Tab-separated table of C-alpha atoms in Angstrom:
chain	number	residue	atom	x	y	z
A	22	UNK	CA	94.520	113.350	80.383
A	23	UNK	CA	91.452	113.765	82.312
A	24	UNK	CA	91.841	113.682	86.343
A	25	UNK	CA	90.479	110.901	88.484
A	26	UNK	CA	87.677	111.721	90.974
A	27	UNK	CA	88.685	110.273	93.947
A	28	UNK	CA	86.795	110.028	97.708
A	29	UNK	CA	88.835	109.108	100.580
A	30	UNK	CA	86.820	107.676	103.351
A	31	UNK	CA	89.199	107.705	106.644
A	32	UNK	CA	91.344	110.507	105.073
A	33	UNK	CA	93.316	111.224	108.586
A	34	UNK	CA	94.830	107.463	109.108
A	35	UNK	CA	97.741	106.083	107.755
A	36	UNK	CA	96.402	105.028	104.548
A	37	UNK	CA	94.443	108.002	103.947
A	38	UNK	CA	97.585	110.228	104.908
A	39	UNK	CA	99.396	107.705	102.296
A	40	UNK	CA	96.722	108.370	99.806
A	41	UNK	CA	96.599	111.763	100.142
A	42	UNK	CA	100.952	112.232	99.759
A	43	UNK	CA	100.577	110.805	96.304
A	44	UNK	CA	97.238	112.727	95.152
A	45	UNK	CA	99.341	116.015	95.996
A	46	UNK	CA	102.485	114.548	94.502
A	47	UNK	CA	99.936	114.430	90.895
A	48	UNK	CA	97.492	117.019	90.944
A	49	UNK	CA	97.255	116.458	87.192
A	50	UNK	CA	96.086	113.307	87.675
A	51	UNK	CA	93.457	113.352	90.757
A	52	UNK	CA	90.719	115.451	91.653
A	53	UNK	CA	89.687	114.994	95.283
A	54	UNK	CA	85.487	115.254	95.952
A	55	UNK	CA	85.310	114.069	99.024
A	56	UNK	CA	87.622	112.922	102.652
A	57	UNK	CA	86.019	111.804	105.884
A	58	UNK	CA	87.098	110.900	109.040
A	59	UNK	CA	86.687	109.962	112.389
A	60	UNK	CA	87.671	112.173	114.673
A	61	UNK	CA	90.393	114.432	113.750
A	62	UNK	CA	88.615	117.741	112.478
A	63	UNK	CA	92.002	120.053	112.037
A	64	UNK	CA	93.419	117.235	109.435
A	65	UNK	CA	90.062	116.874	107.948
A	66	UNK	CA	90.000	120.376	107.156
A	67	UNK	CA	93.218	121.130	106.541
A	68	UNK	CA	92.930	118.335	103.729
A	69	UNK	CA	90.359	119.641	102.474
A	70	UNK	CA	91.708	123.000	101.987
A	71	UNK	CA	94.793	121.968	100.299
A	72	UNK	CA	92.776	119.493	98.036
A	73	UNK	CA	89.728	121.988	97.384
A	74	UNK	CA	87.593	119.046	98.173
A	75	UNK	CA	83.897	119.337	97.609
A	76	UNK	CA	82.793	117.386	101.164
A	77	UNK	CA	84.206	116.779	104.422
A	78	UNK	CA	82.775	114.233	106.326
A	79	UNK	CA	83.359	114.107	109.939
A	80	UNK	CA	81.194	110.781	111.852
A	81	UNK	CA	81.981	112.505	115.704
A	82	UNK	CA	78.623	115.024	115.474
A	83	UNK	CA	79.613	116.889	118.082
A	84	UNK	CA	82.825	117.760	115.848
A	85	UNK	CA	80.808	118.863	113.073
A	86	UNK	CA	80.758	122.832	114.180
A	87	UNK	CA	84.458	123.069	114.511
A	88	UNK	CA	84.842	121.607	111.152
A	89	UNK	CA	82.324	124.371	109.518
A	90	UNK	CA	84.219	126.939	111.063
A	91	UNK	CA	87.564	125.661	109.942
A	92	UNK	CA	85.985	125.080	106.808
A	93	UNK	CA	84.271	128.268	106.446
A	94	UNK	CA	85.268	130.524	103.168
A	95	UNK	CA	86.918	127.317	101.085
A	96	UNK	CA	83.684	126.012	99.283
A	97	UNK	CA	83.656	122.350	101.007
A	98	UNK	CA	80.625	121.558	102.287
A	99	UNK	CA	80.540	119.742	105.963
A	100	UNK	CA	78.919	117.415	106.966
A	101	UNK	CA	78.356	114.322	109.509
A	102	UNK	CA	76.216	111.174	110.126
A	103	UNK	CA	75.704	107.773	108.134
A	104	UNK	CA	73.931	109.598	105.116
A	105	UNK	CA	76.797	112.011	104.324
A	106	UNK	CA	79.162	109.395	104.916
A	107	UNK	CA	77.286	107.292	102.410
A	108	UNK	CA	77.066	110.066	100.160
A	109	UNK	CA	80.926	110.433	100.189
A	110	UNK	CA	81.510	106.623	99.431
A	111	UNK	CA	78.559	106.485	96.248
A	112	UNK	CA	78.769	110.302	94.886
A	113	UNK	CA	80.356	111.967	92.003
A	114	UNK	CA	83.756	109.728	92.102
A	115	UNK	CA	85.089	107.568	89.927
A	116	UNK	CA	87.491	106.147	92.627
A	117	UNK	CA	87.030	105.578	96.662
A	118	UNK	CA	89.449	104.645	98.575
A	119	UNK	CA	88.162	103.037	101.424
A	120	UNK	CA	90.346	103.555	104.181
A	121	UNK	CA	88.084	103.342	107.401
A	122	UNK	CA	89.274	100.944	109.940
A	123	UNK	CA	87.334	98.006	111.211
A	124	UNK	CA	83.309	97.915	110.580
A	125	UNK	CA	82.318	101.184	110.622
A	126	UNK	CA	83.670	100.866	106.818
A	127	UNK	CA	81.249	98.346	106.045
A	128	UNK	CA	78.324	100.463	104.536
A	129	UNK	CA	79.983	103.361	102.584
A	130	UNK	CA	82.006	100.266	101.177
A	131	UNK	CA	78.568	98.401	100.500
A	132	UNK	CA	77.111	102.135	99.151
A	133	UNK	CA	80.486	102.182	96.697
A	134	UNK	CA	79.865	98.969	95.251
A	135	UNK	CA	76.346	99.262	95.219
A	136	UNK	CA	76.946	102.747	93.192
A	137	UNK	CA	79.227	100.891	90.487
A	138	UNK	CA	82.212	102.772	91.898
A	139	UNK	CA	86.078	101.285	91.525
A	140	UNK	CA	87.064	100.672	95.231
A	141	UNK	CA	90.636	100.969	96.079
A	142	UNK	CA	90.083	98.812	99.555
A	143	UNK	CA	92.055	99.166	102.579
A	144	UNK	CA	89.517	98.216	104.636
A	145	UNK	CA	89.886	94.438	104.737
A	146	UNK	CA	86.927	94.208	107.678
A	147	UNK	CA	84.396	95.027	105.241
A	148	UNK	CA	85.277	91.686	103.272
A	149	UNK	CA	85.943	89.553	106.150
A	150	UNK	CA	82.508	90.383	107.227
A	151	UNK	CA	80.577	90.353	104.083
A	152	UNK	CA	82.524	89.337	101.605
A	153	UNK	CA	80.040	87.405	99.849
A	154	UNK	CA	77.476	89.941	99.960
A	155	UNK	CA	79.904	92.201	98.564
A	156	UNK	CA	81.415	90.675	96.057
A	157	UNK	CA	77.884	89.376	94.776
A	158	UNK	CA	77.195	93.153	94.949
A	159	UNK	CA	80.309	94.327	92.756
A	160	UNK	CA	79.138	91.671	90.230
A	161	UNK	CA	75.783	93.170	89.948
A	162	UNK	CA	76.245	96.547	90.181
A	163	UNK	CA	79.921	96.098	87.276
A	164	UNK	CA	82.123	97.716	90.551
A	165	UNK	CA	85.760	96.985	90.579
A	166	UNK	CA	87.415	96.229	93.949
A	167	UNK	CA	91.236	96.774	93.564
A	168	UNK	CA	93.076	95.324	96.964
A	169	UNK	CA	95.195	98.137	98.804
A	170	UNK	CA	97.135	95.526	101.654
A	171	UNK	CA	100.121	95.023	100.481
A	172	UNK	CA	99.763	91.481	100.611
A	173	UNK	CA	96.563	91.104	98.126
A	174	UNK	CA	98.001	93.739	96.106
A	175	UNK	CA	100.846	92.090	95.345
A	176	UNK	CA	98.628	88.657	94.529
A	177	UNK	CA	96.919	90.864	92.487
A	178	UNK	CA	99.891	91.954	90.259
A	179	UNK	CA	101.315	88.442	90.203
A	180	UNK	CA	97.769	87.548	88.827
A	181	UNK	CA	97.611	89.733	86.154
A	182	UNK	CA	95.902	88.439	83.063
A	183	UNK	CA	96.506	84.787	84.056
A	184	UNK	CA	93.937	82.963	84.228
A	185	UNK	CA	92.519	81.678	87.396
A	186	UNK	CA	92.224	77.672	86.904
A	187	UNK	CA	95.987	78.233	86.332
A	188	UNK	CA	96.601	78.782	89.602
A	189	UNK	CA	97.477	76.595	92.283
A	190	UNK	CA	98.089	78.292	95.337
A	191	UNK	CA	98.530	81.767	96.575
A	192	UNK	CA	100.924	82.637	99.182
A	193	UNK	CA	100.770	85.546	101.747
A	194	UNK	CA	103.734	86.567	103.413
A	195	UNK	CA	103.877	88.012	107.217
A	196	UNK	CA	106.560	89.338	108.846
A	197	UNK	CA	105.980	87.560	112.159
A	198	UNK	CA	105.539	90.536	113.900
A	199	UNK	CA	107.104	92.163	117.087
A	200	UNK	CA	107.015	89.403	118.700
A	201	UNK	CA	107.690	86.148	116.027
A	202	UNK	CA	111.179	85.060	118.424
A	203	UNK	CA	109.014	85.338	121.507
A	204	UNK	CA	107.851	82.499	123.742
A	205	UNK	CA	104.149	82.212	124.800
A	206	UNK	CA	105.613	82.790	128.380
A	207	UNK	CA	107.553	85.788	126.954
A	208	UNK	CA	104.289	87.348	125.228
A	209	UNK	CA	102.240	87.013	128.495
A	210	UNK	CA	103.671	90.127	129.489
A	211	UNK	CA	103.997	92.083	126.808
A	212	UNK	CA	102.744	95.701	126.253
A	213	UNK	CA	100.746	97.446	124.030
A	214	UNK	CA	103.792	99.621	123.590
A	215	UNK	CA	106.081	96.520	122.942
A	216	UNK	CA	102.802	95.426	120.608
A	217	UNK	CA	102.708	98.686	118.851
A	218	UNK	CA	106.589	98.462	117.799
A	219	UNK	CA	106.410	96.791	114.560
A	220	UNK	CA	109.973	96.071	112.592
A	221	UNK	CA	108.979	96.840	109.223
A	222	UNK	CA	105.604	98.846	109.028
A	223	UNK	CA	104.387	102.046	110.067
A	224	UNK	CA	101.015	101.346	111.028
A	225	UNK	CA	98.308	102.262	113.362
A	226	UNK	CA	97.834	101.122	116.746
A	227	UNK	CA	94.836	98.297	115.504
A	228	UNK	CA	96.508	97.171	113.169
A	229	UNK	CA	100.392	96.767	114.808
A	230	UNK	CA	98.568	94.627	117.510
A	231	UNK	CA	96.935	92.399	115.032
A	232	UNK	CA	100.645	91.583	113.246
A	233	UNK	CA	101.586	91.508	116.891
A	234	UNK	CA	99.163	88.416	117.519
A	235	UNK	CA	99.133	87.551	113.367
A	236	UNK	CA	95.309	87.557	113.582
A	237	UNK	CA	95.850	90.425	111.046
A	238	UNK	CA	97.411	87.817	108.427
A	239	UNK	CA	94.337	85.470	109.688
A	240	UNK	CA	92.083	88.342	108.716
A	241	UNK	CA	93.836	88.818	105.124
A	242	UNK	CA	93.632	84.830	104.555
A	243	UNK	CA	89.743	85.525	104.537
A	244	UNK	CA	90.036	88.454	102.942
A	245	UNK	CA	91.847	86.833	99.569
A	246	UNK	CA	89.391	83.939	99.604
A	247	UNK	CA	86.622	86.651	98.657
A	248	UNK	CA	88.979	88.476	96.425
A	249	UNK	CA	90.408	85.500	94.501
A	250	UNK	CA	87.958	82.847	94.879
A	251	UNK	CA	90.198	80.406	96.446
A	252	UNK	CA	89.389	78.024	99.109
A	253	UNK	CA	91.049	77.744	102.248
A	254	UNK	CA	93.248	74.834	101.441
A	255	UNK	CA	94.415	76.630	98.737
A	256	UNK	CA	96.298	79.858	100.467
A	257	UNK	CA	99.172	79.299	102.523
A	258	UNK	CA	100.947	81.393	104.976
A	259	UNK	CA	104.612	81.791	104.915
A	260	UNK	CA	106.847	84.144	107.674
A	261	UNK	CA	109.222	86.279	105.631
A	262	UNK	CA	110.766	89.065	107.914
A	263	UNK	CA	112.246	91.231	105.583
A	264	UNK	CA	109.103	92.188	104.506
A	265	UNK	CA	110.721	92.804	100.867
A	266	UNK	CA	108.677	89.265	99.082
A	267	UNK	CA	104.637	90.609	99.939
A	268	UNK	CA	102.977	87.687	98.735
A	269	UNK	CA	103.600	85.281	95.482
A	270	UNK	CA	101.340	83.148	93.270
A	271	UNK	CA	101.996	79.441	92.301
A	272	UNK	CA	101.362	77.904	89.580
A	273	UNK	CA	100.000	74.694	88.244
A	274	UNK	CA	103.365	74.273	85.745
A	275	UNK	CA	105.500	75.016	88.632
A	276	UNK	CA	105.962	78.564	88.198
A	277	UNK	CA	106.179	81.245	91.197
A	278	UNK	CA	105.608	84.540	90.783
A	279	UNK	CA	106.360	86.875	93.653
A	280	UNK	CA	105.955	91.261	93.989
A	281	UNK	CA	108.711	92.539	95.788
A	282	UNK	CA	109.443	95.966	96.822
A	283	UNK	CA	110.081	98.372	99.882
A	284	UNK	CA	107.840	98.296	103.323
A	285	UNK	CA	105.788	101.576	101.694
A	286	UNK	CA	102.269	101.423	101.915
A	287	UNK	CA	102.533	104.192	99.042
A	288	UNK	CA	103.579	101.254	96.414
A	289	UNK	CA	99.732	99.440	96.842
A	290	UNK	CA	98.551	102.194	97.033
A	291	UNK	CA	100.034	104.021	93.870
A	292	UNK	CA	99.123	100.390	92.050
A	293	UNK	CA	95.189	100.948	92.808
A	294	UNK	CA	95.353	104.545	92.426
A	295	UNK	CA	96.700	104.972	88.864
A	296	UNK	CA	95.369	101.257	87.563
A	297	UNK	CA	95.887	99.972	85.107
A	298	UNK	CA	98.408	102.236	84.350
A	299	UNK	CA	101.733	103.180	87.347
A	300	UNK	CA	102.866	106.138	88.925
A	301	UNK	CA	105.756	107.663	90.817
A	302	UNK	CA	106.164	106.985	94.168
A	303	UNK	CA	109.077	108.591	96.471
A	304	UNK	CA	109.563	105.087	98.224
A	305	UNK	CA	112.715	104.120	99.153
A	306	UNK	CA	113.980	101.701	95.989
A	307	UNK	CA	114.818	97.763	96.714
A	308	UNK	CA	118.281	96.792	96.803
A	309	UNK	CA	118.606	93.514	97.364
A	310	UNK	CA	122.633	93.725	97.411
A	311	UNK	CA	122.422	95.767	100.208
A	312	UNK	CA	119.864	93.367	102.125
A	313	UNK	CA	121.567	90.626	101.359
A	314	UNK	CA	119.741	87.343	101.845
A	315	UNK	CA	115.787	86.657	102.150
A	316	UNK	CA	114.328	84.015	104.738
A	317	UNK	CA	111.484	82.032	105.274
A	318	UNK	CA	110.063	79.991	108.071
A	319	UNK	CA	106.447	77.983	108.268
A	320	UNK	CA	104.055	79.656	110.964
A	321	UNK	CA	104.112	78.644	114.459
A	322	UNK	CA	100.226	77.955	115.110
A	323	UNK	CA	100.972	77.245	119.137
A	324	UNK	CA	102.618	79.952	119.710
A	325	UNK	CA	100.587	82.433	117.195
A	326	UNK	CA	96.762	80.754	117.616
A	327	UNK	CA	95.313	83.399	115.653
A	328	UNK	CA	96.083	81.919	112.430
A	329	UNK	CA	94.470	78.666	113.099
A	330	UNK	CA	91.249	80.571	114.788
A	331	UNK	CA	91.000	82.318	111.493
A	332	UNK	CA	91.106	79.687	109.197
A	333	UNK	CA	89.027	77.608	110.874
A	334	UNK	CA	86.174	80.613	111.183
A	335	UNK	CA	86.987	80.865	107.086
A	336	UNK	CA	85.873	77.064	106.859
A	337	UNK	CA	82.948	77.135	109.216
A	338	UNK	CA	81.635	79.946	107.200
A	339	UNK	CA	78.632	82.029	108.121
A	340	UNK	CA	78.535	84.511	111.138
A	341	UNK	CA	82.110	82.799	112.194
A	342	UNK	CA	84.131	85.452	110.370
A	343	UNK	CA	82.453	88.343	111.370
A	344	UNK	CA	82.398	87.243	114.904
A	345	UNK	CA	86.162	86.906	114.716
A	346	UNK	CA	86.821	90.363	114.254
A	347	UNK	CA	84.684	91.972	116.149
A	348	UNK	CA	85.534	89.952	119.118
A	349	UNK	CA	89.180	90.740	117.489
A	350	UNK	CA	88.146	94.528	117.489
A	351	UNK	CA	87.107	94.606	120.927
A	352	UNK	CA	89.997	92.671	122.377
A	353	UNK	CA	92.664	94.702	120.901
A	354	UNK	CA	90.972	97.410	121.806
A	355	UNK	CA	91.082	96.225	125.509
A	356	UNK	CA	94.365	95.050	125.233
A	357	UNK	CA	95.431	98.946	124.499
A	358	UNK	CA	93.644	100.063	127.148
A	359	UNK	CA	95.520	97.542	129.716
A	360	UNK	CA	92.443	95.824	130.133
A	361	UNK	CA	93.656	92.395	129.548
A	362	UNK	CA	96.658	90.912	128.779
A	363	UNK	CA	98.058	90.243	125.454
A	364	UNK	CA	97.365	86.705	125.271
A	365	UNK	CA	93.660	87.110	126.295
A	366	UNK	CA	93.415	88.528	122.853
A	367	UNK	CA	93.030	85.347	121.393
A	368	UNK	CA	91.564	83.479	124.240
A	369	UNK	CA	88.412	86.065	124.005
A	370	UNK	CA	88.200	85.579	120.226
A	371	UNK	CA	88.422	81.982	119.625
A	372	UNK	CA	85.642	81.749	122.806
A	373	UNK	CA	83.703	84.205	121.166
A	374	UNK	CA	83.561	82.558	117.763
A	375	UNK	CA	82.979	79.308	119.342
A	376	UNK	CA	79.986	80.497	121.189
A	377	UNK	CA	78.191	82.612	117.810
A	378	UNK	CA	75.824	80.757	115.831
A	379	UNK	CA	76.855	79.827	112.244
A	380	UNK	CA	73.838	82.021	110.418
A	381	UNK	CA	74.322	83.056	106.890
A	382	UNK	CA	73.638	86.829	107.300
A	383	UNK	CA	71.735	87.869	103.927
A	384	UNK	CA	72.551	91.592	104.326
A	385	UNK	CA	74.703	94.291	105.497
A	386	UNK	CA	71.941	95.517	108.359
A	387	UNK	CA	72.091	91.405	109.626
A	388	UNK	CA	76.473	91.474	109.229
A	389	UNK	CA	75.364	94.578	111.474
A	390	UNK	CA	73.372	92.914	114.223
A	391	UNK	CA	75.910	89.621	114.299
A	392	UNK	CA	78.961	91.939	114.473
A	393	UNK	CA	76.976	93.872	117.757
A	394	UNK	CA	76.167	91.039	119.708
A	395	UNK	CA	79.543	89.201	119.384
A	396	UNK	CA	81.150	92.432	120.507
A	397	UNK	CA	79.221	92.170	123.567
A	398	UNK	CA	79.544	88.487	124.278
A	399	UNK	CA	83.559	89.634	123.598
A	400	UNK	CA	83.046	92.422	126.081
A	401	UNK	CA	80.914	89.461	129.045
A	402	UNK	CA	83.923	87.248	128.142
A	403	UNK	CA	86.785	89.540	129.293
A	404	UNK	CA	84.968	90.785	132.377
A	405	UNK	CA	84.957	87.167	133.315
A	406	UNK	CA	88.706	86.751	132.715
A	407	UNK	CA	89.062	89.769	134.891
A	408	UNK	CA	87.364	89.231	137.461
């Protein structure tokens, strides 16, 4: 068996720590090229060194001599700035998984595609904001994009080889978040601590506030549009707090097919990894005796806006989308600093939206420029709600 090339581009987060625990747990079956990441040059390097990657990508250039000297005497080159990081995503791999969070993944994502690569994606920004370029990309170029959220993963193995005019609808599942019994009034207050504390998932800080507020299920609704060529009206959201059902697939004969399986984000991730073939994971196996019963309950769109902000930015098409999350981005990003309050996230973002203009962007450098300036209208709009 010959061994996968693999790149991981945000090799220090939670799915690139994921990614990594499985690579190490089948060094037969991986060969790692190339990690990047932010900001965190000790677990760069030290992933490099136990992977004997070729490249090490750090984006913070002031970082970059720190990570030569940790890297010095292992062979991995170093490196920093947009071309290396491009180089990481398009070089010698046959697999990336794209892992960086928010935009800063959209080019090496576009460079992947663009290089023919299979892209194992975790970064669901990049199709949010460009999904049309993107996947009009992947379609010239023959690239594969193989969904890493749980949710589109498990849409995607409920899919199969079915055909797509078979299907009716697809349904994504959400947990509800930290706060899914909580009254607006309650979630006024709330913290980014009490944000951060999701019931299911180990996540990241971005992301926990965004199942916090359900913007991030908002996010994946536009995300599986571009993956699975569905309209809006077609993908339904339904809260399921067990977490254990991560999305299902309806029929047109009736039929509902649903993936089930433990919170891990190592499942998804094994699934794009090893496609089309499976591999072992060491996640904790489903019993269903033990959990006893499964629930469901529609979405409350007063009391979690989000949802409705997001489909609506889906329908209006255009810059919408990518003005949503990067008023989204900057919000949350407030919201964790104590800026502004928890429910100003949504306030800034649907105001933000509504104030972007609906152009088509027509490439990743114009996604670029959109994404900018509705950060900084985001930014003018929450200086106004605190002053």
């Amino acid at each position: 068996m010959s061994r996968r090339k693999l790149s991981i581009l945000g090799a220090t987060g939670s799915v690139g720590s994921s990614t990594l625990d499985l690579v190490e747990r089948h060094p037969e079956r991986f060969e790692v090229v190339a990690l990047t990441a932010a900001k965190n040059v000790a677990a760069l390097a030290d992933a490099a060194r136990r992977t004997s990657a070729n490249l090490a990508v750090i984006d913070d250039p002031t970082l970059l001599s720190e990570l030569e000297e940790r890297l010095e005497g292992s062979g991995c080159r170093a490196a920093t700035g947009r071309e290396a990081l491009n180089e990481a995503a398009a070089g010698d791999a046959d697999l990336v998984m794209a892992a960086i969070v928010g935009c800063a993944g959209l080019e090496p994502v576009m460079a992947a595609i663009e290089a023919g690569r299979t892209i194992a994606l975790a970064n669901k920004e990049s199709l949010v904001t460009a999904g049309g370029l993107m996947t009009e990309a992947a379609q010239r170029s023959g690239a594969t994009i193989l969904p890493v959220d749980s949710e589109h993963n498990a849409i995607a193995q409920c899919l199969a080889d079915n055909r797509s005019c078979d299907v009716a609808r697809l349904v994504l599942t959400a947990s509800g978040g930290p706060f899914r019994s909580k009254s607006r009034a309650e979630m006024a207050g709330m913290t980014p601590e009490q944000a951060v504390a999701h019931p299911n998932w180990s996540m990241g800080a971005k992301i926990s506030v965004d199942s916090a507020t359900m913007m991030n299920k908002g996010l994946e609704l536009i995300e599986a549009h571009y993956l699975f060529g569905l309209p809006s009206g077609r993908i339904d959201i339904l809260v399921h707090p067990q977490s254990v059902i991560h999305s299902m697939v309806e029929y047109v004969d009736g039929s509902v097919l649903a993936q089930l399986g433990s919170p891990d984000m190592r499942i998804p991730i094994a699934y794009a990894l090893a496609y089309p073939e499976r591999i072992e994971t060491p996640a904790e196996r489903l019993d269903l005796a033990r959990i006893g019963s499964l629930t469901f309950e529609a979405p409350d769109l007063d009391r979690f806006p989000a949802l409705r902000i997001a489909r609506e930015a889906l329908e209006a098409g255009g810059s919408a989308p990518i003005a949503l999350n990067a008023a989204n981005e900057e919000a949350v990003a407030a919201f964790l600093d104590r800026r502004i309050g928890f429910l100003d996230i949504c306030q800034t973002v649907e105001e933000a939206v509504a104030r972007t203009s609906a152009a088509q962007p027509r490439s990743i450098a114009e996604v670029i420029d959109i994404d900018r300036a509705a950060r900084a209208l985001a930014r003018d709009l929450m200086s106004e709600l605190a002053a």
